[in-house]
Short mmCIF file of C-alpha atoms and ligand atoms in Angstrom, two decimals:
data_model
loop_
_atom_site.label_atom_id
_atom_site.label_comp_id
_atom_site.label_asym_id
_atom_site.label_seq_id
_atom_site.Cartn_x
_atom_site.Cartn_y
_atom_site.Cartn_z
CA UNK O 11 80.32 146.71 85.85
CA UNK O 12 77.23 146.62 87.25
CA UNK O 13 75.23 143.38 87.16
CA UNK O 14 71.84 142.03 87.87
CA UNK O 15 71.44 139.49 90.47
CA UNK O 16 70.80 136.17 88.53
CA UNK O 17 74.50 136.68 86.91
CA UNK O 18 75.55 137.64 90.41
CA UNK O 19 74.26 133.78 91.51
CA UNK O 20 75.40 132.14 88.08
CA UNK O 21 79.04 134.07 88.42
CA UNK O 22 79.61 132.83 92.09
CA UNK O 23 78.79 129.47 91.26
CA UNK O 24 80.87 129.56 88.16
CA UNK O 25 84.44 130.10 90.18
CA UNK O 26 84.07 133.81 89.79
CA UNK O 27 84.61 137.17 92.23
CA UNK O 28 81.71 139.40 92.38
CA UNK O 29 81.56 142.73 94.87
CA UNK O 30 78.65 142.74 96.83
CA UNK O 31 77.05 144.90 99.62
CA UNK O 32 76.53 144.23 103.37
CA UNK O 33 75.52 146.79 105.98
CA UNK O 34 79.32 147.29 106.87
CA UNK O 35 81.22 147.56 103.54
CA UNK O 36 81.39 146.09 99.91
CA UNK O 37 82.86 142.78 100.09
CA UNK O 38 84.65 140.60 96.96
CA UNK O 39 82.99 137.20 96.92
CA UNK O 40 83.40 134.15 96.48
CA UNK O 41 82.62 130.45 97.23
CA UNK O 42 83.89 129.65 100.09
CA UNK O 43 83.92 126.19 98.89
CA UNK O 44 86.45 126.79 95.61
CA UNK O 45 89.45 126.94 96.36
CA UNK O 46 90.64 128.71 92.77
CA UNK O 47 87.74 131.11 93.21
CA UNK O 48 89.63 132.23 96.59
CA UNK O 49 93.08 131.97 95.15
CA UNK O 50 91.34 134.54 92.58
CA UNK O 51 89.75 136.40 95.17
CA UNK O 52 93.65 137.35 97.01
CA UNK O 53 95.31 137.81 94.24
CA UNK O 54 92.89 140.83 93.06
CA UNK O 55 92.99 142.35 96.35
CA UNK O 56 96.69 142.10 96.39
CA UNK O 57 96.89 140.35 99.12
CA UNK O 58 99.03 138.68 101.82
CA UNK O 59 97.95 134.34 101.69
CA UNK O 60 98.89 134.67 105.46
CA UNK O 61 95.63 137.11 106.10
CA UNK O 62 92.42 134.75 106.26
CA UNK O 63 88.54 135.64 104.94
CA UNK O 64 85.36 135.62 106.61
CA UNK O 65 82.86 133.39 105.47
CA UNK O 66 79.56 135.07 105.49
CA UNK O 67 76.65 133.12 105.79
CA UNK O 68 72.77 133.21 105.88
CA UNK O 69 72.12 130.81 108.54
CA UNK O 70 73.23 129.69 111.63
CA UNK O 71 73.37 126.02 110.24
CA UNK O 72 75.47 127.11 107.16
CA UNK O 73 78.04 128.34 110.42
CA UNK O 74 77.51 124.89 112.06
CA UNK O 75 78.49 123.06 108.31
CA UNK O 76 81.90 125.04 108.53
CA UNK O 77 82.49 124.93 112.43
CA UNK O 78 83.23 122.35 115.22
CA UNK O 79 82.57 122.29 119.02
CA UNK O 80 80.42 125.66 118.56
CA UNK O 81 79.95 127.44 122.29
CA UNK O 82 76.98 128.24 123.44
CA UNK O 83 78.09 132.03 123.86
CA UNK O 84 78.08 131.44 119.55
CA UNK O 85 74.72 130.83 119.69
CA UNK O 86 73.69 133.58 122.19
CA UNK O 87 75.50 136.20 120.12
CA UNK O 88 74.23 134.75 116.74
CA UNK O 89 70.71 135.13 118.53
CA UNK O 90 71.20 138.85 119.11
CA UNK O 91 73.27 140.19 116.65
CA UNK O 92 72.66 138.54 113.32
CA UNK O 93 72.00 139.56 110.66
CA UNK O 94 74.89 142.39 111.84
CA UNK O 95 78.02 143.48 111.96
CA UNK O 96 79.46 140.91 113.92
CA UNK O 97 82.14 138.33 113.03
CA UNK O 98 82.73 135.32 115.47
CA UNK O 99 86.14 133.45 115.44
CA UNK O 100 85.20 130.00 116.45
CA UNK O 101 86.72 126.75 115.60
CA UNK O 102 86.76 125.64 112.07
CA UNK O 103 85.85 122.22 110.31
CA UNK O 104 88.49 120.36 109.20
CA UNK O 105 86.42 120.74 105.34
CA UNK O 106 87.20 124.30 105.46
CA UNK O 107 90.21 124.67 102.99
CA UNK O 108 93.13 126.01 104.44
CA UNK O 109 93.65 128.83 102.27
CA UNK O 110 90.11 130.85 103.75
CA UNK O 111 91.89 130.59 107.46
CA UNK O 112 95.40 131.43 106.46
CA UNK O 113 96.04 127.93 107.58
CA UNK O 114 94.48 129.01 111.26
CA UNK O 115 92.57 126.22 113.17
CA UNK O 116 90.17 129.09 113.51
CA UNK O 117 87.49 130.66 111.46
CA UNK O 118 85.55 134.17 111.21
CA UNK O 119 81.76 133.64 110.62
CA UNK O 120 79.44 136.32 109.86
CA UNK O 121 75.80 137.06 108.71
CA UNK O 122 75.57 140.28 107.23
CA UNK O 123 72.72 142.07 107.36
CA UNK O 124 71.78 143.30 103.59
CA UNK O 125 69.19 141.75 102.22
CA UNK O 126 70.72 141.43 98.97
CA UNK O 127 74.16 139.01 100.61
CA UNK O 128 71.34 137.39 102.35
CA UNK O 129 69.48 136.09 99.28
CA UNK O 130 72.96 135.74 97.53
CA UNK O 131 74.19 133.68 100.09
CA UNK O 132 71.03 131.51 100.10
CA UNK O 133 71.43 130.83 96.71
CA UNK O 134 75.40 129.95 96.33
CA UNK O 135 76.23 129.19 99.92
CA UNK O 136 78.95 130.35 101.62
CA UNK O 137 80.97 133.24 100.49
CA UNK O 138 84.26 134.43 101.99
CA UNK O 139 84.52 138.37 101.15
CA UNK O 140 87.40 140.61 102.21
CA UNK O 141 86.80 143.88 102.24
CA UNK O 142 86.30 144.88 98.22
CA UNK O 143 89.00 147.57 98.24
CA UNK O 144 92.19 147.11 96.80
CA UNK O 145 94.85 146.09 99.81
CA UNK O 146 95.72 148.77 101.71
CA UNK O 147 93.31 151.24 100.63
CA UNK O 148 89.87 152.59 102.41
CA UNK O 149 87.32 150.09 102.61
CA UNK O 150 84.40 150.77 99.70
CA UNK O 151 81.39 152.17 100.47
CA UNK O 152 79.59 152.99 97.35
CA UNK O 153 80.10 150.55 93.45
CA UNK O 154 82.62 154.16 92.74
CA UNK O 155 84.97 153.19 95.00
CA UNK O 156 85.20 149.38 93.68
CA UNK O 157 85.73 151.09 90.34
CA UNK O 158 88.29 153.42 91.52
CA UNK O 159 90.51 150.38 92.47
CA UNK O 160 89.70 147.66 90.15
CA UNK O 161 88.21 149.69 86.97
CA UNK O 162 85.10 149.13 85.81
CA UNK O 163 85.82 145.26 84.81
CA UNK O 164 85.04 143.52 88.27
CA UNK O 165 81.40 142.66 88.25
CA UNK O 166 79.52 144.96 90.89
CA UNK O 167 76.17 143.83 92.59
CA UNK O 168 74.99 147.68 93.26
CA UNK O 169 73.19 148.16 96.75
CA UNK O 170 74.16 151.90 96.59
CA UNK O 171 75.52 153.29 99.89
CA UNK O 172 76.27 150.49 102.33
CA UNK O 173 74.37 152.06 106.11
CA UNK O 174 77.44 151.44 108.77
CA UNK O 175 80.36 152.13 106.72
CA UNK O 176 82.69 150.88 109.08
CA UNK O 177 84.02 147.27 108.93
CA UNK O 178 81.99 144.34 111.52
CA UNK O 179 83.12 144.01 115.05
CA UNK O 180 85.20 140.88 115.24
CA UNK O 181 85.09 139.04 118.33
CA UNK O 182 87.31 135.68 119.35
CA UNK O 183 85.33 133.12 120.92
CA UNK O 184 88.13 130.88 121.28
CA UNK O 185 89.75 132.49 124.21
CA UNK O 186 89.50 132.16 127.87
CA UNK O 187 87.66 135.38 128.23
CA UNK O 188 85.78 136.21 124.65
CA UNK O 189 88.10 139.05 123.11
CA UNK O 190 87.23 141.87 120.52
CA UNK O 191 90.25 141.97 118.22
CA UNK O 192 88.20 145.09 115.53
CA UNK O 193 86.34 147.54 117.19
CA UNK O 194 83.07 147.96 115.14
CA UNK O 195 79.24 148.93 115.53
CA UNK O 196 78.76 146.66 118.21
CA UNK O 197 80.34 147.89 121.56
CA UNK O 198 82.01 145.56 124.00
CA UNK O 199 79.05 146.72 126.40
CA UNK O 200 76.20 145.15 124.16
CA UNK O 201 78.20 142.18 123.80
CA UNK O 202 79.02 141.69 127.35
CA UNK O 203 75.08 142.08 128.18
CA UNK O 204 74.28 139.32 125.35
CA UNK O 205 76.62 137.18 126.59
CA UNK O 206 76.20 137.76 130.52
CA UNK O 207 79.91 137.95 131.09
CA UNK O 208 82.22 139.89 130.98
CA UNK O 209 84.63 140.42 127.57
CA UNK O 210 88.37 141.62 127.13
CA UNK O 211 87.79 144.95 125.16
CA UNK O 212 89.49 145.88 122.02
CA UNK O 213 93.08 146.90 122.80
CA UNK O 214 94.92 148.95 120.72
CA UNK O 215 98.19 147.25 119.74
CA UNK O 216 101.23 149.60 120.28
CA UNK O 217 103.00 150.61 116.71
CA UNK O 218 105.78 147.25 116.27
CA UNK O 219 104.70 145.86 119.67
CA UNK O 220 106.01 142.22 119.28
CA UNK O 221 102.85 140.01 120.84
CA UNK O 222 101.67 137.47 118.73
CA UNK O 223 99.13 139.01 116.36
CA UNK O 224 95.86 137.31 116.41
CA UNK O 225 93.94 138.81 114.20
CA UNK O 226 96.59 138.61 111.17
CA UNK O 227 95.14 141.70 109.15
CA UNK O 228 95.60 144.05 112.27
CA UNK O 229 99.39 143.83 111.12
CA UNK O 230 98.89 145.08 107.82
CA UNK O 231 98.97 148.52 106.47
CA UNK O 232 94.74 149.91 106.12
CA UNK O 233 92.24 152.10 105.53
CA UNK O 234 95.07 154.60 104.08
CA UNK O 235 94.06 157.88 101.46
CA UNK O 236 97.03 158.86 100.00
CA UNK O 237 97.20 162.21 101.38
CA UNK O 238 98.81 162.24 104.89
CA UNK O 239 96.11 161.63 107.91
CA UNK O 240 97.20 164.01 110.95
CA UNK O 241 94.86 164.16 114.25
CA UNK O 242 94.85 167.80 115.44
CA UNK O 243 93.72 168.94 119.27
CA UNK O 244 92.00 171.75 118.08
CA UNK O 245 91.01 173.62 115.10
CA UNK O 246 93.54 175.92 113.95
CA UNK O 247 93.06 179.87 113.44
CA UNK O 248 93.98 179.55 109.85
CA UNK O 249 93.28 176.88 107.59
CA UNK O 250 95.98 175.19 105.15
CA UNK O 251 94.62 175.38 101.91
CA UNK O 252 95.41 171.89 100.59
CA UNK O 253 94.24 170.40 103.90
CA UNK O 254 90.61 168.99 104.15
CA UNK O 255 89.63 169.25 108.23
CA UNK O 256 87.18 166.99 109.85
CA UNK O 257 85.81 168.56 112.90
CA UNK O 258 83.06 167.43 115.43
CA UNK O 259 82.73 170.78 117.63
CA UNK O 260 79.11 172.41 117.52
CA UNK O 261 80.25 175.72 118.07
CA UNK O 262 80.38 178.26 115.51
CA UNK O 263 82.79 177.27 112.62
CA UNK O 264 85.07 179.23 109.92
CA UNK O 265 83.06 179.17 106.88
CA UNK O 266 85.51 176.86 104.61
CA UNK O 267 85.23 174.28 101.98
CA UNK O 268 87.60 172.47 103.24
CA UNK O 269 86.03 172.01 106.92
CA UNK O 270 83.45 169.21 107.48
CA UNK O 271 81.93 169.57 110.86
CA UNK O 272 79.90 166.21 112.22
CA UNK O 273 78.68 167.96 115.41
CA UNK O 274 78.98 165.02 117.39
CA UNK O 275 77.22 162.78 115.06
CA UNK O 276 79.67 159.80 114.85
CA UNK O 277 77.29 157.56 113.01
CA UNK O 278 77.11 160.23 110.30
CA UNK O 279 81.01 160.02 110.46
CA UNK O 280 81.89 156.13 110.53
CA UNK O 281 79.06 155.95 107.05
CA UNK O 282 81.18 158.93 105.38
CA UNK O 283 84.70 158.45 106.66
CA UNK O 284 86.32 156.15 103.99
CA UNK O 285 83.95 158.21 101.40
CA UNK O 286 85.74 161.16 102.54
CA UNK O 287 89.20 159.60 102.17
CA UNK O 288 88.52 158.97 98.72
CA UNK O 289 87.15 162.24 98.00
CA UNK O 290 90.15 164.24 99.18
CA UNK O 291 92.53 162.06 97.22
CA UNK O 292 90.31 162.62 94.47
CA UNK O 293 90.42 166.61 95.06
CA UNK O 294 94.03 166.23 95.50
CA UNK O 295 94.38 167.09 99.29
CA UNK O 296 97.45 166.42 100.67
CA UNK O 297 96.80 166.43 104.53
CA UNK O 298 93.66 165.34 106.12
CA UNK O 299 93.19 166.79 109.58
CA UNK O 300 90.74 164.94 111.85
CA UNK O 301 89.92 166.33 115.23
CA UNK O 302 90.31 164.36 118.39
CA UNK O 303 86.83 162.35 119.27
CA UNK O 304 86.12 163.02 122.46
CA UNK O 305 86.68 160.12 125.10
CA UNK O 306 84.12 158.31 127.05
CA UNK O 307 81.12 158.53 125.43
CA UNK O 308 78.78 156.03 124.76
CA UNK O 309 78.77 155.93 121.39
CA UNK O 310 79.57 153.28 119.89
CA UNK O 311 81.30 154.14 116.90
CA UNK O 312 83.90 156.24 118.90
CA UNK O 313 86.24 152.91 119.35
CA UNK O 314 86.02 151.95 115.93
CA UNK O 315 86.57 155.63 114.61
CA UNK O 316 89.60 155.89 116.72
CA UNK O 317 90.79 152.81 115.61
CA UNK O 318 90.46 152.86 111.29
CA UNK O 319 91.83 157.07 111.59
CA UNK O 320 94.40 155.91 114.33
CA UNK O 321 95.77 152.65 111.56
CA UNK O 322 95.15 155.95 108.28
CA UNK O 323 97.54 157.81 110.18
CA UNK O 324 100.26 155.65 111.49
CA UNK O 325 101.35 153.07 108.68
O1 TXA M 403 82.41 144.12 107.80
C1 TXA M 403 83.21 143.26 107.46
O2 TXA M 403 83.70 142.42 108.26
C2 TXA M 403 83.61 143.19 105.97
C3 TXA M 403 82.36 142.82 105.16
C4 TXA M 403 82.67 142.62 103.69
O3 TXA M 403 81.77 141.69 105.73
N1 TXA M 403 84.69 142.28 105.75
C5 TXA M 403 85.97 142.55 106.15
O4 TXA M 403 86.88 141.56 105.75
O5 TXA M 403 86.29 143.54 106.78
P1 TXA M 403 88.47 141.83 105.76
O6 TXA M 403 89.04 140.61 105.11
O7 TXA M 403 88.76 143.11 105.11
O8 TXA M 403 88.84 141.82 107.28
C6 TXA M 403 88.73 140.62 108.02
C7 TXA M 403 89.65 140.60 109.19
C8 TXA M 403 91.11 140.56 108.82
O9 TXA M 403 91.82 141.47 109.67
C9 TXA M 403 91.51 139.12 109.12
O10 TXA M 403 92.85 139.00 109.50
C10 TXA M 403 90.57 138.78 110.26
O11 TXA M 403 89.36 139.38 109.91
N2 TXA M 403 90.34 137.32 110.38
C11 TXA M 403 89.81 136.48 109.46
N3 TXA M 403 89.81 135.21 109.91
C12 TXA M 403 90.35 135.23 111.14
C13 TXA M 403 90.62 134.23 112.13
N4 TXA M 403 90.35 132.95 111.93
N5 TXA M 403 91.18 134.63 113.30
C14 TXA M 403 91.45 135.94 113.52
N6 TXA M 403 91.21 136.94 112.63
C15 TXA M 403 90.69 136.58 111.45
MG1 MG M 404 89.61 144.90 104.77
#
């Protein structure tokens, strides 16, 4: 349900969840501060204790009240990039309850930039906010897809279509060398030239590789339509019928409603992508076909495109 902002304040500070927009994707808040508001907060999403929340703030001394020992590399990168979609992992304060972090020393700070969280999170402090989709399905994008998962009971703070579409970089500041551990809309590139070093750039775990997982919701089972997510090399002469294609060639196309060219336009992709794996569910599509993105381009959605289809298509 759909709800004006003064209950969105008054329900925060009340111990409730409310889904509310960033420039990345809907997110289920909280206060970071109540501890049954958070228990509340997993157990909607369905989700593992073991996977920790980012707090979102909308300062940098809200970070500093929930942080120790910040680097100074935090405070270059908060300079650049927020408000934005990027998440620090830094150490936490010992104040921080245990169940945000998973029981991690660490914690993931971010500002989003929305100026709806921003005012939010001015007025009831920090919020931690998963993703607002159920766990395991496609981020939400739009209030319809918090409905889809959670009916229309779960109070929605509507900032219609959220801009990126794509979940916020996350980057660990607690390693030797800082480390992206979610590709997002900031590249390793920009951050490297923030930061005036260099950065270890995302790498993409192999399927049951046994490292240590860092990032504990990299292990888990995303993003995922229920029809079956195939990448193809190229696109076929004949079309399946109950197969939606995603193509990003500018050459001349089969006219089909079931092929969605991008022409190259990857921003236009990442803001549509989880929209589109809700609308072919919804149209009852069993196979989504996505065409390769091409490799070594610029752009800085490619990493983070590879990476949510690449997770849609293996678990
Ligand atoms: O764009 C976003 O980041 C969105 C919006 C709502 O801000 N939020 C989001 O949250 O994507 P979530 O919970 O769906 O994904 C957060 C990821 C998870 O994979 C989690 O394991 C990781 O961040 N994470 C959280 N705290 C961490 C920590 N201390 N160390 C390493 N990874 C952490
Ligand atoms: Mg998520």
């Amino acid at each position: 349900m759909i709800i004006d902002f003064q209950s969105a304040v008054e329900l925060i500070k009340k111990g409730d969840v409310i889904a509310f927009p960033t420039e990345t994707v809907y997110g289920l808040g909280a206060d970071a501060n109540n501890i049954l508001a958070i228990k509340k907060t997993y157990e909607l999403k369905g989700r593992p204790s073991d996977n920790p929340l980012i707090v979102h703030v909308s300062s940098v001394s809200q970070a500093e009240d929930i942080t120790r020992n910040l680097p100074e590399s935090f405070y270059k990168l908060a300079e650049s990039f927020w408000p934005g979609p990027l998440t620090l992992i830094v150490e936490k304060n010992p104040s921080v309850p245990d169940i945000v972090t998973g029981g991690l020393s660490t914690v993931a700070v971010r500002m989003p930039n929305h100026p709806l969280a921003l005012k939010l999170i001015t007025q009831s402090g920090p919020l931690t906010a998963p993703s607002a989709n159920k766990s395991g399905k496609p981020s939400p994008t739009k209030p319809e897809h918090i409905w889809q998962d959670y009916g229309d009971v779960l109070p929605v703070l509507d900032g219609g279509s959220t801009t990126i579409g794509l979940e916020s970089t996350i980057l660990d500041l607690t390693s030797e060398l800082p480390e992206i551990l979610r590709p997002g809309a900031i590249s390793n590139i920009e951050l490297s030239e923030a930061l005036g070093e260099k950065i270890r750039p995302f790498q993409e775990k192999k399927f049951n590789e046994p490292k240590p997982v860092k990032s504990p919701g990299t292990k888990y089972t995303h993003y995922k339509p229920d029809a079956e997510v195939k990448w193809i090399r190229k696109i076929p002469k004949s079309l399946e019928i109950k197969a939606l294609y995603i193509v990003h060639s500018q050459k001349k196309l089969p006219n089909a409603k079931n092929l969605i060219s991008y022409g190259g336009n990857f921003k236009a992709l990442a803001k549509d992508l989880y929209d589109i794996f809700r609308s072919a569910d919804h149209q009852q599509y069993e196979k989504i076909y996505i065409e390769e993105l091409p490799e070594q381009q610029k752009d800085t959605m490619i990493s983070a495109l590879n990476n949510r289809i690449s997770k849609a298509c293996n678990e």
